[in-house]
Tab-separated table of N, CA and C in Angstrom:
chain	number	residue	atom	x	y	z
A	129	GLU	N	0.168	-10.391	1.172
A	129	GLU	CA	-0.996	-9.385	1.391
A	129	GLU	C	-0.904	-8.072	0.890
A	130	LEU	N	-1.551	-7.537	-0.087
A	130	LEU	CA	-1.190	-6.443	-0.738
A	130	LEU	C	-1.881	-5.214	0.295
A	131	LEU	N	-3.182	-5.519	0.815
A	131	LEU	CA	-3.848	-4.662	1.696
A	131	LEU	C	-3.748	-4.972	3.192
A	132	PRO	N	-2.847	-4.124	3.735
A	132	PRO	CA	-2.797	-4.510	5.325
A	132	PRO	C	-4.062	-4.495	6.059
A	133	GLY	N	-4.397	-5.355	6.810
A	133	GLY	CA	-5.538	-5.112	7.664
A	133	GLY	C	-6.973	-5.530	6.935
A	134	VAL	N	-7.021	-5.469	5.718
A	134	VAL	CA	-8.094	-5.555	5.026
A	134	VAL	C	-8.016	-6.759	3.876
A	135	GLU	N	-8.556	-8.001	4.123
A	135	GLU	CA	-8.296	-9.170	2.853
A	135	GLU	C	-9.473	-8.848	1.843
A	136	PRO	N	-9.047	-8.517	0.797
A	136	PRO	CA	-10.178	-8.090	-0.314
A	136	PRO	C	-11.097	-9.502	-0.704
A	137	LEU	N	-10.444	-10.620	-0.506
A	137	LEU	CA	-11.256	-11.755	-0.632
A	137	LEU	C	-12.343	-11.873	0.518
A	138	GLN	N	-11.918	-11.655	1.673
A	138	GLN	CA	-12.866	-11.545	2.772
A	138	GLN	C	-14.215	-10.770	2.336
A	139	VAL	N	-13.866	-9.501	2.091
A	139	VAL	CA	-14.729	-8.539	1.679
A	139	VAL	C	-15.644	-9.203	0.374
A	140	PHE	N	-15.048	-9.659	-0.512
A	140	PHE	CA	-15.876	-10.340	-1.669
A	140	PHE	C	-16.827	-11.479	-1.098
A	141	LEU	N	-16.264	-12.122	-0.155
A	141	LEU	CA	-17.096	-13.420	0.303
A	141	LEU	C	-18.251	-12.699	1.051
A	142	TRP	N	-18.062	-11.758	1.876
A	142	TRP	CA	-18.986	-11.304	2.815
A	142	TRP	C	-20.138	-10.522	1.916
A	143	LEU	N	-19.682	-9.946	0.856
A	143	LEU	CA	-20.659	-9.172	0.035
A	143	LEU	C	-21.555	-10.248	-0.889
A	144	ALA	N	-20.681	-11.387	-1.374
A	144	ALA	CA	-21.406	-12.262	-2.346
A	144	ALA	C	-22.012	-13.525	-1.982
A	145	MET	N	-21.621	-13.865	-0.734
A	145	MET	CA	-22.237	-15.106	-0.189
A	145	MET	C	-23.984	-15.107	-0.074
A	146	GLU	N	-24.480	-16.180	-0.244
A	146	GLU	CA	-25.848	-16.230	-0.005
A	146	GLU	C	-26.139	-16.250	1.595
A	147	PRO	N	-27.346	-15.786	1.920
A	147	PRO	CA	-27.404	-15.406	3.425
A	147	PRO	C	-27.446	-16.842	4.307
A	148	PRO	N	-26.783	-16.945	5.346
A	148	PRO	CA	-26.457	-18.143	5.882
A	148	PRO	C	-27.884	-18.657	6.676
A	149	ALA	N	-28.160	-19.806	6.925
A	149	ALA	CA	-29.304	-20.281	7.750
A	149	ALA	C	-29.336	-19.763	9.152
A	150	ASN	N	-28.018	-19.601	9.685
A	150	ASN	CA	-27.951	-18.951	11.066
A	150	ASN	C	-26.641	-18.222	10.963
A	151	VAL	N	-26.653	-17.012	11.673
A	151	VAL	CA	-25.483	-16.131	11.635
A	151	VAL	C	-24.490	-16.895	12.814
A	152	ASP	N	-24.085	-17.797	12.563
A	152	ASP	CA	-22.939	-18.420	13.527
A	152	ASP	C	-21.827	-19.118	12.537
A	153	ARG	N	-20.608	-19.381	13.205
A	153	ARG	CA	-19.454	-19.719	12.421
A	153	ARG	C	-19.704	-20.655	11.538
A	154	ASP	N	-20.099	-21.710	11.867
A	154	ASP	CA	-20.247	-22.824	10.898
A	154	ASP	C	-21.233	-22.600	9.827
A	155	ASN	N	-22.511	-22.021	9.883
A	155	ASN	CA	-23.172	-21.433	8.609
A	155	ASN	C	-22.645	-20.391	7.579
A	156	VAL	N	-22.016	-19.436	8.318
A	156	VAL	CA	-21.086	-18.498	7.693
A	156	VAL	C	-20.033	-19.143	6.669
A	157	ALA	N	-19.284	-20.111	7.391
A	157	ALA	CA	-18.268	-20.726	6.664
A	157	ALA	C	-18.973	-21.487	5.822
A	158	LYS	N	-19.870	-22.512	5.854
A	158	LYS	CA	-20.539	-23.069	4.718
A	158	LYS	C	-20.932	-22.340	3.548
A	159	GLU	N	-21.564	-21.105	3.736
A	159	GLU	CA	-21.926	-20.376	2.723
A	159	GLU	C	-20.621	-19.546	1.956
A	160	LYS	N	-19.705	-19.326	2.761
A	160	LYS	CA	-18.325	-18.836	2.042
A	160	LYS	C	-17.999	-20.023	1.218
A	161	CYS	N	-17.679	-21.309	1.762
A	161	CYS	CA	-17.204	-22.362	1.221
A	161	CYS	C	-18.103	-22.471	-0.352
A	162	ARG	N	-19.348	-22.338	-0.036
A	162	ARG	CA	-20.186	-22.447	-1.401
A	162	ARG	C	-19.843	-21.686	-2.199
A	163	LEU	N	-19.842	-20.423	-2.005
A	163	LEU	CA	-19.211	-19.232	-2.992
A	163	LEU	C	-17.937	-19.372	-3.616
A	164	LEU	N	-16.947	-19.779	-2.787
A	164	LEU	CA	-15.754	-20.168	-3.354
A	164	LEU	C	-15.633	-21.174	-4.306
A	165	ARG	N	-16.386	-22.380	-4.399
A	165	ARG	CA	-16.697	-23.390	-5.127
A	165	ARG	C	-17.349	-22.883	-6.411
A	166	ALA	N	-18.201	-21.949	-6.265
A	166	ALA	CA	-18.626	-21.460	-7.760
A	166	ALA	C	-17.962	-20.296	-8.407
A	167	VAL	N	-16.947	-19.968	-7.737
A	167	VAL	CA	-15.835	-18.965	-8.330
A	167	VAL	C	-15.091	-19.807	-9.566
A	168	ARG	N	-15.209	-19.294	-10.847
A	168	ARG	CA	-14.186	-19.951	-11.959
A	168	ARG	C	-12.874	-19.917	-11.589
A	169	THR	N	-12.030	-20.880	-12.095
A	169	THR	CA	-10.591	-20.923	-11.694
A	169	THR	C	-9.981	-19.820	-12.470
A	170	LEU	N	-9.101	-19.159	-11.875
A	170	LEU	CA	-8.390	-17.939	-12.454
A	170	LEU	C	-7.706	-18.277	-13.769
A	171	LYS	N	-7.549	-17.476	-14.626
A	171	LYS	CA	-6.661	-17.779	-15.653
A	171	LYS	C	-5.639	-16.360	-15.686
A	172	MET	N	-4.523	-16.307	-16.469
A	172	MET	CA	-3.847	-15.170	-16.503
A	172	MET	C	-4.390	-14.007	-17.221
A	173	ASP	N	-5.382	-14.604	-17.975
A	173	ASP	CA	-6.213	-13.481	-18.684
A	173	ASP	C	-7.161	-12.570	-17.645
A	174	ASP	N	-7.317	-13.253	-16.622
A	174	ASP	CA	-8.063	-12.631	-15.558
A	174	ASP	C	-7.444	-11.777	-14.553
A	175	CYS	N	-6.183	-11.643	-14.591
A	175	CYS	CA	-5.223	-10.965	-14.011
A	175	CYS	C	-4.396	-10.182	-14.399
A	176	PHE	N	-3.983	-8.737	-13.700
A	176	PHE	CA	-3.135	-7.833	-14.154
A	176	PHE	C	-2.028	-7.777	-12.955
A	177	LEU	N	-0.717	-7.943	-13.279
A	177	LEU	CA	0.298	-7.520	-12.209
A	177	LEU	C	0.959	-6.541	-12.339
A	178	GLY	N	1.480	-5.751	-11.423
A	178	GLY	CA	2.558	-4.731	-11.795
A	178	GLY	C	3.282	-4.632	-10.525
A	179	GLN	N	4.177	-3.603	-10.693
A	179	GLN	CA	5.169	-3.260	-9.530
A	179	GLN	C	5.580	-1.812	-9.698
A	180	PHE	N	5.349	-1.207	-8.585
A	180	PHE	CA	5.631	0.234	-8.597
A	180	PHE	C	6.999	0.606	-8.723
A	181	GLY	N	7.155	1.692	-9.487
A	181	GLY	CA	8.522	2.295	-9.672
A	181	GLY	C	8.728	3.755	-9.061
A	182	PRO	N	9.710	4.376	-9.244
A	182	PRO	CA	9.993	5.648	-8.660
A	182	PRO	C	8.968	6.653	-9.441
A	183	ASN	N	8.850	7.530	-8.209
A	183	ASN	CA	7.956	8.557	-8.769
A	183	ASN	C	8.348	9.936	-8.281
A	184	GLU	N	8.202	10.954	-9.170
A	184	GLU	CA	8.578	12.293	-8.828
A	184	GLU	C	7.461	13.267	-9.253
A	185	TRP	N	7.372	14.275	-8.363
A	185	TRP	CA	6.276	15.339	-8.686
A	185	TRP	C	6.750	16.710	-7.987
A	186	THR	N	5.994	17.835	-8.460
A	186	THR	CA	6.751	19.245	-7.916
A	186	THR	C	5.226	19.830	-7.350
A	187	VAL	N	5.378	20.430	-6.041
A	187	VAL	CA	4.250	21.033	-5.622
A	187	VAL	C	4.974	22.426	-5.225
A	188	LYS	N	4.320	23.550	-5.559
A	188	LYS	CA	4.821	25.019	-5.117
A	188	LYS	C	6.347	25.050	-5.319
A	189	GLY	N	6.562	24.419	-6.275
A	189	GLY	CA	8.195	24.647	-6.594
A	189	GLY	C	9.120	23.683	-5.882
A	190	LYS	N	8.412	22.811	-5.084
A	190	LYS	CA	9.203	21.902	-4.329
A	190	LYS	C	9.052	20.394	-4.927
A	191	THR	N	10.262	19.912	-5.362
A	191	THR	CA	10.376	18.669	-5.855
A	191	THR	C	10.190	17.238	-4.823
A	192	HIS	N	9.162	16.678	-4.784
A	192	HIS	CA	9.224	15.505	-3.926
A	192	HIS	C	9.553	14.266	-4.841
A	193	ARG	N	10.108	13.156	-3.982
A	193	ARG	CA	10.779	12.004	-5.041
A	193	ARG	C	10.324	10.768	-4.036
A	194	GLU	N	9.569	9.632	-4.619
A	194	GLU	CA	9.601	8.478	-3.812
A	194	GLU	C	10.447	7.311	-4.588
A	195	PRO	N	11.046	6.471	-3.877
A	195	PRO	CA	11.754	5.591	-4.469
A	195	PRO	C	10.814	4.330	-5.098
A	196	GLY	N	11.301	3.546	-6.120
A	196	GLY	CA	10.450	2.446	-6.572
A	196	GLY	C	10.834	1.092	-5.631
A	197	TYR	N	9.903	0.066	-6.001
A	197	TYR	CA	10.102	-0.925	-5.190
A	197	TYR	C	11.677	-1.783	-5.356
A	198	LEU	N	12.297	-1.334	-6.454
A	198	LEU	CA	13.396	-2.300	-6.658
A	198	LEU	C	14.686	-1.168	-6.151
A	199	GLU	N	14.247	-0.087	-5.854
A	199	GLU	CA	15.304	0.717	-5.148
A	199	GLU	C	15.415	0.524	-3.517
A	200	ASP	N	14.439	-0.252	-2.932
A	200	ASP	CA	14.706	-0.756	-1.765
A	200	ASP	C	15.778	-1.579	-1.448
A	201	SER	N	16.583	-1.224	-0.565
A	201	SER	CA	17.793	-2.179	-0.252
A	201	SER	C	17.351	-3.395	0.459
A	202	THR	N	16.247	-3.808	0.868
A	202	THR	CA	15.867	-5.255	1.401
A	202	THR	C	15.293	-5.976	0.331
A	203	VAL	N	15.047	-5.468	-1.084
A	203	VAL	CA	14.585	-5.993	-2.058
A	203	VAL	C	15.557	-6.649	-3.063
A	204	PRO	N	15.374	-7.837	-3.273
A	204	PRO	CA	16.470	-8.724	-4.320
A	204	PRO	C	16.571	-7.890	-5.558
A	205	GLN	N	17.655	-7.724	-6.070
A	205	GLN	CA	17.994	-7.027	-7.466
A	205	GLN	C	17.248	-7.836	-8.548
A	206	GLY	N	16.413	-7.271	-9.215
A	206	GLY	CA	15.620	-7.867	-10.184
A	206	GLY	C	14.579	-8.677	-9.829
A	207	SER	N	13.928	-8.331	-8.735
A	207	SER	CA	12.732	-8.884	-8.176
A	207	SER	C	11.580	-8.804	-9.155
A	208	LYS	N	10.797	-9.969	-9.430
A	208	LYS	CA	9.556	-9.730	-10.138
A	208	LYS	C	8.488	-9.801	-9.181
A	209	CYS	N	8.616	-9.641	-7.979
A	209	CYS	CA	7.469	-9.686	-7.066
A	209	CYS	C	6.307	-8.530	-7.290
A	210	PRO	N	5.163	-8.942	-7.578
A	210	PRO	CA	4.128	-8.015	-7.745
A	210	PRO	C	3.824	-7.089	-6.391
A	211	THR	N	3.564	-5.706	-6.856
A	211	THR	CA	3.176	-4.794	-5.733
A	211	THR	C	1.682	-4.377	-5.835
A	212	TYR	N	1.303	-4.822	-6.936
A	212	TYR	CA	-0.116	-4.404	-7.444
A	212	TYR	C	-0.857	-5.608	-8.293
A	213	ALA	N	-2.072	-5.617	-7.807
A	213	ALA	CA	-2.657	-6.856	-8.573
A	213	ALA	C	-4.395	-6.414	-8.581
A	214	VAL	N	-4.617	-6.863	-9.819
A	214	VAL	CA	-6.136	-6.669	-10.098
A	214	VAL	C	-6.340	-8.111	-10.608
A	215	VAL	N	-7.648	-8.733	-10.070
A	215	VAL	CA	-8.038	-10.054	-10.686
A	215	VAL	C	-9.587	-9.634	-10.784
A	216	VAL	N	-10.269	-10.615	-11.816
A	216	VAL	CA	-11.656	-10.756	-12.048
A	216	VAL	C	-12.095	-11.906	-11.786
A	217	LEU	N	-13.199	-12.020	-10.660
A	217	LEU	CA	-13.745	-13.237	-10.540
A	217	LEU	C	-15.089	-13.440	-11.091
A	218	HIS	N	-15.197	-14.570	-11.478
A	218	HIS	CA	-16.515	-14.885	-12.206
A	218	HIS	C	-17.328	-16.115	-11.346
A	219	VAL	N	-18.481	-15.808	-10.902
A	219	VAL	CA	-18.909	-16.710	-9.934
A	219	VAL	C	-20.107	-17.341	-10.905
A	220	ASP	N	-20.207	-18.633	-10.869
A	220	ASP	CA	-21.303	-19.359	-11.689
A	220	ASP	C	-22.468	-19.824	-10.576
A	221	ASN	N	-23.342	-18.983	-10.194
A	221	ASN	CA	-24.305	-19.467	-9.552
A	221	ASN	C	-25.320	-18.340	-10.161
A	222	ASP	N	-26.818	-18.777	-9.792
A	222	ASP	CA	-27.796	-18.055	-10.393
A	222	ASP	C	-27.847	-16.464	-10.020
A	223	ARG	N	-27.402	-16.218	-8.912
A	223	ARG	CA	-27.411	-14.743	-8.274
A	223	ARG	C	-26.406	-13.845	-8.960
A	224	TRP	N	-25.121	-14.526	-9.510
A	224	TRP	CA	-24.075	-13.571	-9.674
A	224	TRP	C	-23.512	-14.002	-11.256
A	225	ARG	N	-23.977	-14.705	-11.948
A	225	ARG	CA	-23.743	-15.246	-13.235
A	225	ARG	C	-23.597	-14.099	-14.038
A	226	GLY	N	-22.432	-13.720	-14.794
A	226	GLY	CA	-22.650	-12.477	-15.815
A	226	GLY	C	-22.139	-11.312	-14.889
A	227	VAL	N	-21.824	-11.305	-13.564
A	227	VAL	CA	-21.285	-10.229	-12.923
A	227	VAL	C	-19.796	-10.346	-12.694
A	228	PRO	N	-19.055	-9.387	-13.269
A	228	PRO	CA	-17.782	-9.402	-12.857
A	228	PRO	C	-17.392	-8.693	-11.524
A	229	PHE	N	-16.448	-9.586	-10.632
A	229	PHE	CA	-16.119	-8.974	-9.374
A	229	PHE	C	-14.414	-8.469	-9.539
A	230	LEU	N	-14.156	-7.289	-9.559
A	230	LEU	CA	-12.899	-6.938	-9.550
A	230	LEU	C	-12.370	-6.785	-8.256
A	231	LEU	N	-11.431	-7.298	-7.849
A	231	LEU	CA	-10.442	-7.306	-6.871
A	231	LEU	C	-9.265	-6.515	-7.042
A	232	ARG	N	-8.817	-5.531	-6.532
A	232	ARG	CA	-7.722	-4.621	-6.668
A	232	ARG	C	-6.960	-4.180	-5.380
A	233	ALA	N	-5.911	-4.432	-5.393
A	233	ALA	CA	-5.084	-4.132	-4.074
A	233	ALA	C	-3.617	-3.858	-4.664
A	234	GLY	N	-2.634	-2.792	-3.934
A	234	GLY	CA	-1.472	-2.676	-4.031
A	234	GLY	C	-0.706	-1.794	-2.996
A	235	LYS	N	0.738	-1.759	-3.164
A	235	LYS	CA	1.392	-1.078	-2.365
A	235	LYS	C	1.871	0.402	-2.921
A	236	GLY	N	2.483	1.216	-2.438
A	236	GLY	CA	3.090	2.279	-3.137
A	236	GLY	C	2.176	3.022	-3.949
A	237	LEU	N	0.910	3.138	-3.715
A	237	LEU	CA	-0.120	3.937	-4.559
A	237	LEU	C	0.023	5.438	-4.189
A	238	ASP	N	-0.768	6.009	-4.981
A	238	ASP	CA	-0.861	7.613	-4.715
A	238	ASP	C	-1.810	7.813	-3.364
A	239	GLU	N	-2.360	6.797	-3.011
A	239	GLU	CA	-3.537	6.877	-1.998
A	239	GLU	C	-3.968	5.723	-1.236
A	240	ARG	N	-3.943	5.880	0.077
A	240	ARG	CA	-4.031	4.580	0.747
A	240	ARG	C	-5.608	4.439	0.944
A	241	MET	N	-6.343	3.341	0.422
A	241	MET	CA	-7.710	3.048	0.484
A	241	MET	C	-8.332	1.810	0.253
A	242	SER	N	-9.248	1.546	0.737
A	242	SER	CA	-9.779	0.225	0.655
A	242	SER	C	-11.327	0.238	0.364
A	243	GLU	N	-12.012	-0.182	-0.719
A	243	GLU	CA	-13.406	0.115	-0.802
A	243	GLU	C	-13.894	-0.975	-1.703
A	244	VAL	N	-15.308	-1.108	-1.632
A	244	VAL	CA	-15.896	-2.317	-2.513
A	244	VAL	C	-16.749	-1.125	-3.386
A	245	ARG	N	-16.631	-1.115	-4.676
A	245	ARG	CA	-17.276	-0.348	-5.570
A	245	ARG	C	-18.378	-1.356	-6.491
A	246	ILE	N	-19.625	-1.136	-6.527
A	246	ILE	CA	-20.523	-1.967	-7.239
A	246	ILE	C	-21.029	-1.138	-8.387
A	247	THR	N	-20.581	-1.482	-9.567
A	247	THR	CA	-21.200	-0.794	-10.794
A	247	THR	C	-22.464	-1.371	-11.405
A	248	PHE	N	-23.451	-0.650	-11.227
A	248	PHE	CA	-24.792	-1.227	-12.002
A	248	PHE	C	-24.807	-1.303	-13.429
A	249	LYS	N	-25.394	-2.169	-13.956
A	249	LYS	CA	-25.499	-2.471	-15.355
A	249	LYS	C	-26.394	-1.291	-15.924
A	250	PRO	N	-25.995	-0.828	-16.993
A	250	PRO	CA	-26.890	0.117	-17.884
A	250	PRO	C	-28.459	-0.545	-18.186
A	251	LYS	N	-29.433	0.003	-18.215
A	251	LYS	CA	-30.561	-0.426	-18.455
A	251	LYS	C	-31.162	0.301	-19.769
A	252	ALA	N	-32.333	-0.172	-20.328
A	252	ALA	CA	-32.608	0.456	-21.651
A	252	ALA	C	-32.858	2.087	-21.489
A	253	GLY	N	-33.506	2.356	-20.218
A	253	GLY	CA	-33.783	3.588	-19.967
A	253	GLY	C	-32.480	4.803	-19.816
A	254	SER	N	-31.321	3.894	-19.659
A	254	SER	CA	-30.048	4.710	-19.249
A	254	SER	C	-29.519	5.421	-20.614
A	255	ALA	N	-29.971	5.211	-21.807
A	255	ALA	CA	-29.570	5.892	-22.943
A	255	ALA	C	-30.017	7.505	-22.689
A	256	LEU	N	-31.010	7.617	-21.900
A	256	LEU	CA	-31.520	8.958	-21.829
A	256	LEU	C	-30.538	9.878	-21.022
A	257	VAL	N	-29.516	9.415	-20.218
A	257	VAL	CA	-28.855	9.987	-19.583
A	257	VAL	C	-27.433	9.431	-19.710
A	258	ALA	N	-26.632	10.323	-20.513
A	258	ALA	CA	-25.220	10.031	-20.784
A	258	ALA	C	-24.266	10.001	-19.724
A	259	GLY	N	-23.119	9.359	-19.681
A	259	GLY	CA	-22.261	9.264	-18.821
A	259	GLY	C	-22.081	7.985	-18.019
A	260	GLN	N	-21.399	7.738	-17.009
A	260	GLN	CA	-20.934	6.759	-16.308
A	260	GLN	C	-22.115	5.913	-15.567
A	261	PRO	N	-22.240	4.572	-15.485
A	261	PRO	CA	-23.179	4.139	-14.706
A	261	PRO	C	-23.110	4.376	-13.181
A	262	ASN	N	-24.450	4.216	-12.508
A	262	ASN	CA	-24.489	4.395	-11.225
A	262	ASN	C	-23.610	3.432	-10.221
A	263	GLN	N	-23.046	3.892	-8.884
A	263	GLN	CA	-22.149	2.884	-8.263
A	263	GLN	C	-22.744	2.985	-6.862
A	264	LEU	N	-22.479	1.968	-6.236
A	264	LEU	CA	-22.753	1.962	-4.758
A	264	LEU	C	-21.282	1.535	-4.181
A	265	VAL	N	-20.738	2.649	-3.363
A	265	VAL	CA	-19.482	2.449	-3.084
A	265	VAL	C	-19.544	2.245	-1.330
A	266	LEU	N	-18.723	1.276	-1.043
A	266	LEU	CA	-18.563	0.944	0.685
A	266	LEU	C	-17.190	0.963	0.757
A	267	ARG	N	-16.851	2.385	1.419
A	267	ARG	CA	-15.483	2.535	1.697
A	267	ARG	C	-15.146	2.152	3.048
A	268	ILE	N	-13.883	1.293	3.256
A	268	ILE	CA	-13.557	0.668	4.161
A	268	ILE	C	-12.580	1.253	4.972
A	269	GLN	N	-11.612	1.963	4.189
A	269	GLN	CA	-10.586	2.800	4.942
A	269	GLN	C	-10.078	3.715	4.052
A	270	PRO	N	-9.596	4.836	4.220
A	270	PRO	CA	-9.874	5.489	5.375
A	270	PRO	C	-11.308	6.068	5.495
A	271	ASP	N	-11.821	6.707	6.471
A	271	ASP	CA	-12.889	7.505	6.565
A	271	ASP	C	-14.073	6.397	6.129
A	272	GLU	N	-14.551	5.510	6.830
A	272	GLU	CA	-15.606	4.542	6.534
A	272	GLU	C	-16.756	5.431	5.868
A	273	ALA	N	-17.430	4.960	5.006
A	273	ALA	CA	-18.593	5.358	4.382
A	273	ALA	C	-19.123	4.463	3.519
A	274	ILE	N	-20.555	4.888	3.351
A	274	ILE	CA	-21.249	4.337	2.279
A	274	ILE	C	-21.923	5.373	1.436
A	275	TYR	N	-21.951	5.313	-0.017
A	275	TYR	CA	-22.715	6.216	-0.668
A	275	TYR	C	-22.948	5.788	-2.168
A	276	LEU	N	-24.062	6.338	-2.610
A	276	LEU	CA	-24.431	5.930	-3.953
A	276	LEU	C	-24.148	7.036	-4.937
A	277	LYS	N	-23.173	6.699	-5.917
A	277	LYS	CA	-22.884	7.642	-6.974
A	277	LYS	C	-23.818	7.446	-8.015
A	278	THR	N	-24.814	8.511	-8.444
A	278	THR	CA	-25.605	8.475	-9.503
A	278	THR	C	-25.316	9.400	-10.542
A	279	MET	N	-25.827	9.241	-11.714
A	279	MET	CA	-25.739	10.273	-12.789
A	279	MET	C	-27.182	10.704	-13.077
A	280	ASN	N	-27.259	11.917	-13.047
A	280	ASN	CA	-28.447	12.536	-13.006
A	280	ASN	C	-28.560	13.636	-14.284
A	281	LYS	N	-29.581	13.726	-15.224
A	281	LYS	CA	-29.607	14.615	-16.248
A	281	LYS	C	-30.300	16.209	-15.789
A	282	LYS	N	-29.532	17.186	-16.209
A	282	LYS	CA	-29.970	18.415	-15.949
A	282	LYS	C	-31.226	18.538	-16.656
A	283	PRO	N	-32.095	19.455	-16.436
A	283	PRO	CA	-33.544	19.648	-17.045
A	283	PRO	C	-33.156	20.348	-18.519
A	284	GLY	N	-33.991	19.923	-19.326
A	284	GLY	CA	-33.882	20.265	-20.842
A	284	GLY	C	-34.133	19.301	-21.733
A	285	TRP	N	-33.897	19.604	-22.791
A	285	TRP	CA	-33.819	18.421	-24.044
A	285	TRP	C	-32.445	17.877	-24.377
A	286	ARG	N	-31.545	18.440	-23.996
A	286	ARG	CA	-30.145	17.989	-24.333
A	286	ARG	C	-29.610	16.589	-23.653
A	287	LYS	N	-29.224	15.575	-24.156
A	287	LYS	CA	-28.740	14.490	-23.572
A	287	LYS	C	-27.553	14.554	-22.824
A	288	ASP	N	-26.548	15.375	-23.335
A	288	ASP	CA	-25.270	15.637	-22.886
A	288	ASP	C	-25.177	16.220	-21.515
A	289	GLN	N	-26.198	16.550	-20.887
A	289	GLN	CA	-26.057	17.457	-19.775
A	289	GLN	C	-26.357	16.546	-18.480
A	290	ALA	N	-25.376	15.576	-18.279
A	290	ALA	CA	-25.517	14.580	-17.320
A	290	ALA	C	-24.547	14.909	-16.156
A	291	VAL	N	-24.750	14.907	-14.838
A	291	VAL	CA	-23.863	15.299	-14.000
A	291	VAL	C	-23.747	14.023	-12.889
A	292	PRO	N	-22.571	14.090	-12.188
A	292	PRO	CA	-22.632	12.790	-11.027
A	292	PRO	C	-23.296	13.656	-9.825
């Protein structure tokens, strides 16, 4: 488990499952299983695995150092155990076909965070506003929050004046 306390697969299941007939254990489990059966089998092309290494940085003249995974005395020498993973899930059902779900988790990262980030597809009118697509973000930890990140165009004729 790369995310202590929050299982990315459970977040995916709650987000993508169809509404259950009733909100009880059996019906929720039934919809989660139906969703899992619709997920394509993962291939290595759908995965990225990594391992954190040592890091060093300087703040106000003071150098800070963090050891890498292999420098931990409890880790077997030459271990290939991943400490970071990204997988792309593809769901073959009417609601989610063509929508990739990226599940990302890791240890030894710069920040401790768990969130679901839904990136909206660009539409024909999106060409009027340059920049990144809109996103709905569900922050799980730390500082629980839900927010909508949108790109807006500043008034005027220039297309390159988009701001988040």
